[in-house]
């Protein structure tokens, strides 16, 4: 199932929560919405699930490239993990899941089969008869995820699926999401865990203050965020920072240790020529391109927008 978002805007009383956002998520893809608090991720997810309507722009659903676009989908086509989790704490895991299954319209046989299958997959079968409140935060989160997936939805929208999970459980959820992708499910999630998400998402949509800062595959997003490249140089002895900053094509210099410096260069600066210039100041021990993490690139882009 394709989810197609076209130039969507959403205003609340005093704030534009979502500003001209367009994206496409297809079956068998994981699309991750990333952004700081208040970026508009949850507002966008709520519109994609159909809980709220855009003020302008369209959200459409399409079975595949050959099929017409639909304005709405059956609610059972979605699995939605909301930001505010809500299972009954005094009821058992099984009671909660049976209740959700009934809400989703599953008959008893399918409900029982799916509940057992997911409890087993999430390694929670032996906790099924315990009240929710006895489970750790991580296990409660896993039950919430089961509740989202119980009816085998075609489109899964997960608002912060990794929140409250330890690294082991984050890896576990990651593997479940990979299985959903392999089964052809459309997975859309919002997250703060950049390092985790960049390992598995097919598409990244980086948001800030309602707008898209960059989007595409990981290499595409890197390229969009990379305004200048970084080089690290280590000299045999200290060199005055003014000398380095004065070189042509160098926009900024950071001192990492008394002999190690980071140079922020124009993207097209010829590195062999630069190395020759650097060697005039002092013997160069090490000279390397510094690959920044997506997290660092993203923080830079958000800060640049804010300042
Ligand atoms: N129901 C609402 N009424 C008024 N303003 C809202 C409402 N929901 C969200 N907002 C505002 O819209 C903006 C976007 O919020 P949203 O919750 O979508 O961001 P988010 O990226 O999901 O943030 P977080 O990571 O903190 O969950 C914020 O300024 C928020 O205060």
mmCIF file of C-alpha atoms and ligand atoms in Angstrom:
data_model
loop_
_atom_site.group_PDB
_atom_site.id
_atom_site.type_symbol
_atom_site.label_atom_id
_atom_site.label_comp_id
_atom_site.label_asym_id
_atom_site.label_seq_id
_atom_site.Cartn_x
_atom_site.Cartn_y
_atom_site.Cartn_z
ATOM 1 C CA UNK A 1 0.000 0.000 0.000
ATOM 2 C CA UNK A 2 1.384 3.435 -0.956
ATOM 3 C CA UNK A 3 0.828 6.415 1.327
ATOM 4 C CA UNK A 4 1.200 9.649 -0.644
ATOM 5 C CA UNK A 5 1.382 12.986 1.144
ATOM 6 C CA UNK A 6 1.234 16.032 -1.107
ATOM 7 C CA UNK A 7 2.056 19.543 0.148
ATOM 8 C CA UNK A 8 0.223 19.063 3.424
ATOM 9 C CA UNK A 9 -0.191 21.896 5.943
ATOM 10 C CA UNK A 10 -1.748 21.765 9.403
ATOM 11 C CA UNK A 11 -2.301 24.797 11.630
ATOM 12 C CA UNK A 12 -3.257 24.813 15.285
ATOM 13 C CA UNK A 13 -4.365 28.010 17.040
ATOM 14 C CA UNK A 14 -0.997 29.727 17.118
ATOM 15 C CA UNK A 15 1.367 27.391 15.338
ATOM 16 C CA UNK A 16 1.856 25.847 11.909
ATOM 17 C CA UNK A 17 2.548 22.269 13.010
ATOM 18 C CA UNK A 18 3.062 20.881 9.481
ATOM 19 C CA UNK A 19 4.208 23.062 6.603
ATOM 20 C CA UNK A 20 4.071 21.948 2.946
ATOM 21 C CA UNK A 21 5.181 18.375 3.616
ATOM 22 C CA UNK A 22 5.275 15.884 0.746
ATOM 23 C CA UNK A 23 6.402 12.259 0.945
ATOM 24 C CA UNK A 24 5.656 8.821 -0.435
ATOM 25 C CA UNK A 25 5.944 5.557 1.496
ATOM 26 C CA UNK A 26 5.423 2.304 -0.390
ATOM 27 C CA UNK A 27 4.684 -1.274 0.573
ATOM 28 C CA UNK A 28 7.840 -3.043 1.735
ATOM 29 C CA UNK A 29 9.458 0.235 2.781
ATOM 30 C CA UNK A 30 10.286 1.719 6.151
ATOM 31 C CA UNK A 31 9.961 5.506 6.193
ATOM 32 C CA UNK A 32 11.259 7.295 9.282
ATOM 33 C CA UNK A 33 10.175 10.759 10.371
ATOM 34 C CA UNK A 34 12.921 12.363 12.417
ATOM 35 C CA UNK A 35 12.992 15.678 14.191
ATOM 36 C CA UNK A 36 13.280 17.451 17.528
ATOM 37 C CA UNK A 37 10.336 17.942 19.902
ATOM 38 C CA UNK A 38 7.593 19.931 18.237
ATOM 39 C CA UNK A 39 8.880 19.259 14.691
ATOM 40 C CA UNK A 40 5.408 18.120 13.609
ATOM 41 C CA UNK A 41 5.958 14.356 13.402
ATOM 42 C CA UNK A 42 2.939 13.308 15.493
ATOM 43 C CA UNK A 43 0.693 15.850 13.772
ATOM 44 C CA UNK A 44 1.679 14.383 10.409
ATOM 45 C CA UNK A 45 1.184 10.792 11.575
ATOM 46 C CA UNK A 46 -2.278 11.626 12.950
ATOM 47 C CA UNK A 47 -3.271 13.005 9.525
ATOM 48 C CA UNK A 48 -1.868 9.966 7.693
ATOM 49 C CA UNK A 49 -3.944 7.676 9.922
ATOM 50 C CA UNK A 50 -7.014 9.825 9.234
ATOM 51 C CA UNK A 51 -7.548 11.002 12.821
ATOM 52 C CA UNK A 52 -7.241 14.654 11.762
ATOM 53 C CA UNK A 53 -7.527 16.374 8.399
ATOM 54 C CA UNK A 54 -4.956 18.574 6.643
ATOM 55 C CA UNK A 55 -5.842 22.280 6.280
ATOM 56 C CA UNK A 56 -4.430 22.107 2.768
ATOM 57 C CA UNK A 57 -2.734 19.522 0.577
ATOM 58 C CA UNK A 58 -3.787 15.893 0.148
ATOM 59 C CA UNK A 59 -3.117 12.501 1.629
ATOM 60 C CA UNK A 60 -3.860 9.583 -0.663
ATOM 61 C CA UNK A 61 -3.542 5.803 -0.498
ATOM 62 C CA UNK A 62 -2.871 3.531 -3.444
ATOM 63 C CA UNK A 63 -2.777 -0.265 -3.530
ATOM 64 C CA UNK A 64 0.131 -0.156 -6.007
ATOM 65 C CA UNK A 65 1.468 1.908 -8.934
ATOM 66 C CA UNK A 66 -1.276 0.677 -11.266
ATOM 67 C CA UNK A 67 -4.220 1.427 -8.962
ATOM 68 C CA UNK A 68 -6.168 4.697 -8.532
ATOM 69 C CA UNK A 69 -5.457 6.871 -5.487
ATOM 70 C CA UNK A 70 -8.012 6.696 -2.664
ATOM 71 C CA UNK A 71 -8.828 9.522 -0.265
ATOM 72 C CA UNK A 72 -9.524 7.164 2.636
ATOM 73 C CA UNK A 73 -8.693 3.646 3.745
ATOM 74 C CA UNK A 74 -10.597 1.243 5.974
ATOM 75 C CA UNK A 75 -9.453 1.897 9.519
ATOM 76 C CA UNK A 76 -8.559 -1.805 9.788
ATOM 77 C CA UNK A 77 -5.937 -1.288 7.066
ATOM 78 C CA UNK A 78 -3.917 0.749 9.592
ATOM 79 C CA UNK A 79 -2.021 -0.251 12.659
ATOM 80 C CA UNK A 80 -1.405 2.879 14.696
ATOM 81 C CA UNK A 81 0.812 3.143 17.743
ATOM 82 C CA UNK A 82 -0.142 6.526 19.199
ATOM 83 C CA UNK A 83 2.175 8.759 21.167
ATOM 84 C CA UNK A 84 -0.102 8.408 24.205
ATOM 85 C CA UNK A 85 -0.218 4.713 24.954
ATOM 86 C CA UNK A 86 -3.446 3.416 26.427
ATOM 87 C CA UNK A 87 -3.929 -0.156 27.617
ATOM 88 C CA UNK A 88 -5.784 -1.061 30.798
ATOM 89 C CA UNK A 89 -3.233 -1.420 33.586
ATOM 90 C CA UNK A 90 -5.434 -3.559 35.856
ATOM 91 C CA UNK A 91 -6.359 -6.039 33.117
ATOM 92 C CA UNK A 92 -4.124 -8.880 31.979
ATOM 93 C CA UNK A 93 -2.045 -8.740 28.804
ATOM 94 C CA UNK A 94 -4.357 -11.301 27.213
ATOM 95 C CA UNK A 95 -7.544 -9.417 28.182
ATOM 96 C CA UNK A 96 -6.145 -6.234 26.711
ATOM 97 C CA UNK A 97 -5.183 -7.921 23.439
ATOM 98 C CA UNK A 98 -8.536 -9.748 23.193
ATOM 99 C CA UNK A 99 -10.301 -6.421 23.664
ATOM 100 C CA UNK A 100 -8.214 -4.775 20.930
ATOM 101 C CA UNK A 101 -8.819 -7.739 18.614
ATOM 102 C CA UNK A 102 -12.589 -7.338 19.087
ATOM 103 C CA UNK A 103 -12.304 -3.608 18.342
ATOM 104 C CA UNK A 104 -10.490 -4.489 15.117
ATOM 105 C CA UNK A 105 -13.291 -6.858 14.157
ATOM 106 C CA UNK A 106 -11.249 -10.071 14.258
ATOM 107 C CA UNK A 107 -13.212 -13.262 14.817
ATOM 108 C CA UNK A 108 -12.237 -15.308 17.855
ATOM 109 C CA UNK A 109 -10.221 -17.945 15.993
ATOM 110 C CA UNK A 110 -8.106 -15.347 14.120
ATOM 111 C CA UNK A 111 -7.778 -13.233 17.269
ATOM 112 C CA UNK A 112 -6.504 -16.196 19.309
ATOM 113 C CA UNK A 113 -4.124 -17.322 16.587
ATOM 114 C CA UNK A 114 -2.658 -13.850 16.008
ATOM 115 C CA UNK A 115 -2.404 -13.111 19.727
ATOM 116 C CA UNK A 116 -0.451 -16.339 20.369
ATOM 117 C CA UNK A 117 1.783 -15.742 17.355
ATOM 118 C CA UNK A 118 2.707 -12.189 18.356
ATOM 119 C CA UNK A 119 3.088 -12.978 22.067
ATOM 120 C CA UNK A 120 5.517 -15.698 21.092
ATOM 121 C CA UNK A 121 7.378 -13.455 18.646
ATOM 122 C CA UNK A 122 7.705 -10.768 21.330
ATOM 123 C CA UNK A 123 8.789 -13.384 23.892
ATOM 124 C CA UNK A 124 5.865 -12.545 26.159
ATOM 125 C CA UNK A 125 3.847 -15.785 26.106
ATOM 126 C CA UNK A 126 4.664 -16.536 29.750
ATOM 127 C CA UNK A 127 3.486 -13.074 30.858
ATOM 128 C CA UNK A 128 0.104 -13.246 29.120
ATOM 129 C CA UNK A 129 -1.986 -13.747 32.256
ATOM 130 C CA UNK A 130 -0.293 -11.011 34.299
ATOM 131 C CA UNK A 131 -1.878 -7.588 34.739
ATOM 132 C CA UNK A 132 -0.241 -4.928 32.556
ATOM 133 C CA UNK A 133 0.954 -2.973 35.608
ATOM 134 C CA UNK A 134 3.259 -5.847 36.630
ATOM 135 C CA UNK A 135 5.189 -5.607 33.353
ATOM 136 C CA UNK A 136 8.306 -3.480 32.932
ATOM 137 C CA UNK A 137 8.000 -0.336 30.821
ATOM 138 C CA UNK A 138 9.763 -2.110 27.959
ATOM 139 C CA UNK A 139 7.433 -5.099 28.064
ATOM 140 C CA UNK A 140 4.373 -2.829 28.255
ATOM 141 C CA UNK A 141 5.679 -1.114 25.145
ATOM 142 C CA UNK A 142 5.996 -4.494 23.429
ATOM 143 C CA UNK A 143 2.345 -5.295 24.289
ATOM 144 C CA UNK A 144 1.385 -1.922 22.793
ATOM 145 C CA UNK A 145 3.185 -2.923 19.621
ATOM 146 C CA UNK A 146 1.385 -6.270 19.535
ATOM 147 C CA UNK A 147 -1.909 -4.388 19.903
ATOM 148 C CA UNK A 148 -0.880 -2.325 16.843
ATOM 149 C CA UNK A 149 0.043 -5.360 14.724
ATOM 150 C CA UNK A 150 -2.608 -7.838 15.879
ATOM 151 C CA UNK A 151 -4.861 -7.488 12.832
ATOM 152 C CA UNK A 152 -1.973 -7.727 10.290
ATOM 153 C CA UNK A 153 -2.472 -4.191 8.915
ATOM 154 C CA UNK A 154 -1.150 -3.206 5.488
ATOM 155 C CA UNK A 155 0.105 0.155 6.785
ATOM 156 C CA UNK A 156 1.760 0.487 10.174
ATOM 157 C CA UNK A 157 2.248 3.960 11.683
ATOM 158 C CA UNK A 158 4.330 3.991 14.823
ATOM 159 C CA UNK A 159 4.761 7.153 16.859
ATOM 160 C CA UNK A 160 8.038 6.738 18.783
ATOM 161 C CA UNK A 161 8.184 2.916 18.781
ATOM 162 C CA UNK A 162 11.615 2.877 20.454
ATOM 163 C CA UNK A 163 10.808 5.165 23.370
ATOM 164 C CA UNK A 164 11.203 3.503 26.749
ATOM 165 C CA UNK A 165 13.081 0.509 25.315
ATOM 166 C CA UNK A 166 16.570 -0.560 26.373
ATOM 167 C CA UNK A 167 19.151 -1.219 23.616
ATOM 168 C CA UNK A 168 18.346 -4.954 23.513
ATOM 169 C CA UNK A 169 14.647 -4.301 23.052
ATOM 170 C CA UNK A 170 15.343 -1.548 20.522
ATOM 171 C CA UNK A 171 17.255 -4.116 18.462
ATOM 172 C CA UNK A 172 14.392 -6.532 18.920
ATOM 173 C CA UNK A 173 11.805 -4.047 17.633
ATOM 174 C CA UNK A 174 14.134 -3.227 14.757
ATOM 175 C CA UNK A 175 14.148 -6.890 13.739
ATOM 176 C CA UNK A 176 10.327 -7.038 13.912
ATOM 177 C CA UNK A 177 10.125 -3.949 11.689
ATOM 178 C CA UNK A 178 12.480 -5.609 9.206
ATOM 179 C CA UNK A 179 10.188 -8.646 9.127
ATOM 180 C CA UNK A 180 7.184 -6.377 8.441
ATOM 181 C CA UNK A 181 9.094 -4.749 5.590
ATOM 182 C CA UNK A 182 9.952 -8.151 4.128
ATOM 183 C CA UNK A 183 6.274 -9.110 4.342
ATOM 184 C CA UNK A 184 5.440 -6.046 2.185
ATOM 185 C CA UNK A 185 3.949 -3.873 4.937
ATOM 186 C CA UNK A 186 4.282 -0.091 4.640
ATOM 187 C CA UNK A 187 5.998 1.047 7.826
ATOM 188 C CA UNK A 188 6.019 4.718 8.821
ATOM 189 C CA UNK A 189 7.551 5.635 12.150
ATOM 190 C CA UNK A 190 8.646 8.685 14.040
ATOM 191 C CA UNK A 191 11.753 8.598 16.171
ATOM 192 C CA UNK A 192 14.498 10.523 17.889
ATOM 193 C CA UNK A 193 17.018 7.673 17.727
ATOM 194 C CA UNK A 194 18.880 8.781 14.612
ATOM 195 C CA UNK A 195 21.664 6.168 14.854
ATOM 196 C CA UNK A 196 19.135 3.351 15.129
ATOM 197 C CA UNK A 197 16.874 4.584 12.380
ATOM 198 C CA UNK A 198 19.605 5.310 9.844
ATOM 199 C CA UNK A 199 20.516 1.599 9.931
ATOM 200 C CA UNK A 200 17.142 0.385 8.793
ATOM 201 C CA UNK A 201 14.983 3.063 7.174
ATOM 202 C CA UNK A 202 14.662 3.034 3.382
ATOM 203 C CA UNK A 203 13.567 6.664 3.443
ATOM 204 C CA UNK A 204 14.302 9.365 5.977
ATOM 205 C CA UNK A 205 12.275 12.546 6.354
ATOM 206 C CA UNK A 206 14.023 15.049 8.603
ATOM 207 C CA UNK A 207 11.660 17.691 9.966
ATOM 208 C CA UNK A 208 12.100 20.883 11.921
ATOM 209 C CA UNK A 209 9.375 23.363 12.929
ATOM 210 C CA UNK A 210 6.843 21.676 10.668
ATOM 211 C CA UNK A 211 8.967 21.696 7.509
ATOM 212 C CA UNK A 212 11.095 19.058 5.811
ATOM 213 C CA UNK A 213 14.804 19.838 6.193
ATOM 214 C CA UNK A 214 15.972 16.900 4.060
ATOM 215 C CA UNK A 215 14.481 13.670 2.743
ATOM 216 C CA UNK A 216 15.406 10.592 0.762
ATOM 217 C CA UNK A 217 17.679 7.607 1.233
ATOM 218 C CA UNK A 218 20.532 7.908 3.735
ATOM 219 C CA UNK A 219 23.110 8.941 1.063
ATOM 220 C CA UNK A 220 20.640 11.458 -0.399
ATOM 221 C CA UNK A 221 19.929 12.972 3.008
ATOM 222 C CA UNK A 222 23.644 13.150 3.790
ATOM 223 C CA UNK A 223 24.224 14.972 0.514
ATOM 224 C CA UNK A 224 21.398 17.439 1.216
ATOM 225 C CA UNK A 225 22.716 18.190 4.695
ATOM 226 C CA UNK A 226 26.377 18.343 3.798
ATOM 227 C CA UNK A 227 27.044 21.989 3.107
ATOM 228 C CA UNK A 228 30.793 21.701 3.414
ATOM 229 C CA UNK A 229 33.110 18.829 4.085
ATOM 230 C CA UNK A 230 35.297 18.314 7.082
ATOM 231 C CA UNK A 231 38.963 17.370 7.074
ATOM 232 C CA UNK A 232 41.121 16.511 10.022
ATOM 233 C CA UNK A 233 44.807 17.328 10.046
ATOM 234 C CA UNK A 234 47.393 16.393 12.651
ATOM 235 C CA UNK A 235 50.732 18.237 12.651
ATOM 236 C CA UNK A 236 54.022 17.255 14.284
ATOM 237 C CA UNK A 237 53.766 20.427 16.389
ATOM 238 C CA UNK A 238 51.147 23.162 17.007
ATOM 239 C CA UNK A 239 50.255 25.579 14.191
ATOM 240 C CA UNK A 240 48.599 28.982 14.712
ATOM 241 C CA UNK A 241 44.878 28.710 13.981
ATOM 242 C CA UNK A 242 44.976 32.022 12.044
ATOM 243 C CA UNK A 243 47.379 30.461 9.537
ATOM 244 C CA UNK A 244 44.967 27.583 8.907
ATOM 245 C CA UNK A 245 41.898 29.825 8.774
ATOM 246 C CA UNK A 246 43.692 32.094 6.295
ATOM 247 C CA UNK A 247 44.064 29.380 3.649
ATOM 248 C CA UNK A 248 41.875 29.739 0.602
ATOM 249 C CA UNK A 249 38.825 27.422 0.621
ATOM 250 C CA UNK A 250 38.867 27.004 4.422
ATOM 251 C CA UNK A 251 35.707 28.391 6.037
ATOM 252 C CA UNK A 252 36.344 27.549 9.672
ATOM 253 C CA UNK A 253 38.787 25.724 11.924
ATOM 254 C CA UNK A 254 38.233 23.846 15.221
ATOM 255 C CA UNK A 255 41.093 22.957 17.545
ATOM 256 C CA UNK A 256 40.685 19.338 18.716
ATOM 257 C CA UNK A 257 44.055 18.956 20.538
ATOM 258 C CA UNK A 258 47.152 21.176 20.385
ATOM 259 C CA UNK A 259 48.263 19.442 17.165
ATOM 260 C CA UNK A 260 44.944 18.126 15.767
ATOM 261 C CA UNK A 261 42.588 20.459 13.878
ATOM 262 C CA UNK A 262 39.305 20.123 12.049
ATOM 263 C CA UNK A 263 39.013 22.130 8.840
ATOM 264 C CA UNK A 264 35.631 23.082 7.358
ATOM 265 C CA UNK A 265 36.263 23.416 3.632
ATOM 266 C CA UNK A 266 34.460 24.367 0.462
ATOM 267 C CA UNK A 267 32.971 21.237 -1.033
ATOM 268 C CA UNK A 268 35.117 21.378 -4.183
ATOM 269 C CA UNK A 269 38.429 22.212 -2.564
ATOM 270 C CA UNK A 270 41.286 20.113 -4.038
ATOM 271 C CA UNK A 271 42.684 18.189 -1.085
ATOM 272 C CA UNK A 272 46.138 17.463 -2.633
ATOM 273 C CA UNK A 273 46.756 21.183 -3.090
ATOM 274 C CA UNK A 274 45.553 21.861 0.463
ATOM 275 C CA UNK A 275 47.917 19.207 1.842
ATOM 276 C CA UNK A 276 50.866 20.917 0.123
ATOM 277 C CA UNK A 277 49.870 24.223 1.740
ATOM 278 C CA UNK A 278 49.510 22.591 5.171
ATOM 279 C CA UNK A 279 52.946 20.974 4.920
ATOM 280 C CA UNK A 280 54.458 24.442 4.628
ATOM 281 C CA UNK A 281 53.353 25.137 8.249
ATOM 282 C CA UNK A 282 54.639 21.919 9.858
ATOM 283 C CA UNK A 283 55.127 18.230 9.027
ATOM 284 C CA UNK A 284 51.707 16.603 8.614
ATOM 285 C CA UNK A 285 51.282 13.349 10.544
ATOM 286 C CA UNK A 286 47.729 12.560 9.500
ATOM 287 C CA UNK A 287 45.306 14.050 7.019
ATOM 288 C CA UNK A 288 41.834 12.547 6.622
ATOM 289 C CA UNK A 289 38.360 13.267 5.576
ATOM 290 C CA UNK A 290 36.069 13.219 8.585
ATOM 291 C CA UNK A 291 32.826 11.337 7.922
ATOM 292 C CA UNK A 292 30.186 13.006 10.066
ATOM 293 C CA UNK A 293 27.341 10.994 11.503
ATOM 294 C CA UNK A 294 23.858 11.746 10.265
ATOM 295 C CA UNK A 295 23.083 12.864 13.791
ATOM 296 C CA UNK A 296 25.804 15.554 13.643
ATOM 297 C CA UNK A 297 24.758 16.679 10.172
ATOM 298 C CA UNK A 298 21.178 16.901 11.293
ATOM 299 C CA UNK A 299 21.978 18.903 14.428
ATOM 300 C CA UNK A 300 23.993 21.334 12.325
ATOM 301 C CA UNK A 301 21.113 21.791 9.887
ATOM 302 C CA UNK A 302 18.575 22.343 12.679
ATOM 303 C CA UNK A 303 20.879 24.807 14.454
ATOM 304 C CA UNK A 304 21.504 26.678 11.198
ATOM 305 C CA UNK A 305 17.724 27.009 10.705
ATOM 306 C CA UNK A 306 17.210 28.183 14.282
ATOM 307 C CA UNK A 307 19.995 30.773 14.294
HETATM 308 N N1 LIG B 1 -3.744 19.434 19.442
HETATM 309 C C1 LIG B 1 -2.888 20.458 19.371
HETATM 310 N N2 LIG B 1 -3.292 21.730 19.631
HETATM 311 C C2 LIG B 1 -2.435 22.760 19.528
HETATM 312 N N3 LIG B 1 -1.145 22.654 19.184
HETATM 313 C C3 LIG B 1 -0.675 21.419 18.917
HETATM 314 C C4 LIG B 1 -1.516 20.261 19.001
HETATM 315 N N4 LIG B 1 -0.774 19.169 18.674
HETATM 316 C C5 LIG B 1 0.468 19.629 18.411
HETATM 317 N N5 LIG B 1 0.527 20.973 18.554
HETATM 318 C C6 LIG B 1 1.699 21.820 18.300
HETATM 319 O O1 LIG B 1 2.151 21.523 16.988
HETATM 320 C C7 LIG B 1 3.568 21.486 16.931
HETATM 321 C C8 LIG B 1 4.019 20.126 16.442
HETATM 322 O O2 LIG B 1 3.741 19.170 17.457
HETATM 323 P P1 LIG B 1 3.910 17.597 17.247
HETATM 324 O O3 LIG B 1 3.439 16.926 18.504
HETATM 325 O O4 LIG B 1 3.285 17.201 15.966
HETATM 326 O O5 LIG B 1 5.511 17.475 17.131
HETATM 327 P P2 LIG B 1 6.424 16.183 17.295
HETATM 328 O O6 LIG B 1 7.481 16.304 16.253
HETATM 329 O O7 LIG B 1 5.599 14.949 17.286
HETATM 330 O O8 LIG B 1 7.069 16.410 18.732
HETATM 331 P P3 LIG B 1 7.531 15.309 19.841
HETATM 332 O O9 LIG B 1 8.786 14.668 19.326
HETATM 333 O O10 LIG B 1 7.774 16.161 21.055
HETATM 334 O O11 LIG B 1 6.408 14.342 20.018
HETATM 335 C C9 LIG B 1 4.054 21.837 18.334
HETATM 336 O O12 LIG B 1 4.333 23.207 18.361
HETATM 337 C C10 LIG B 1 2.877 21.480 19.205
HETATM 338 O O13 LIG B 1 2.863 22.270 20.374
#
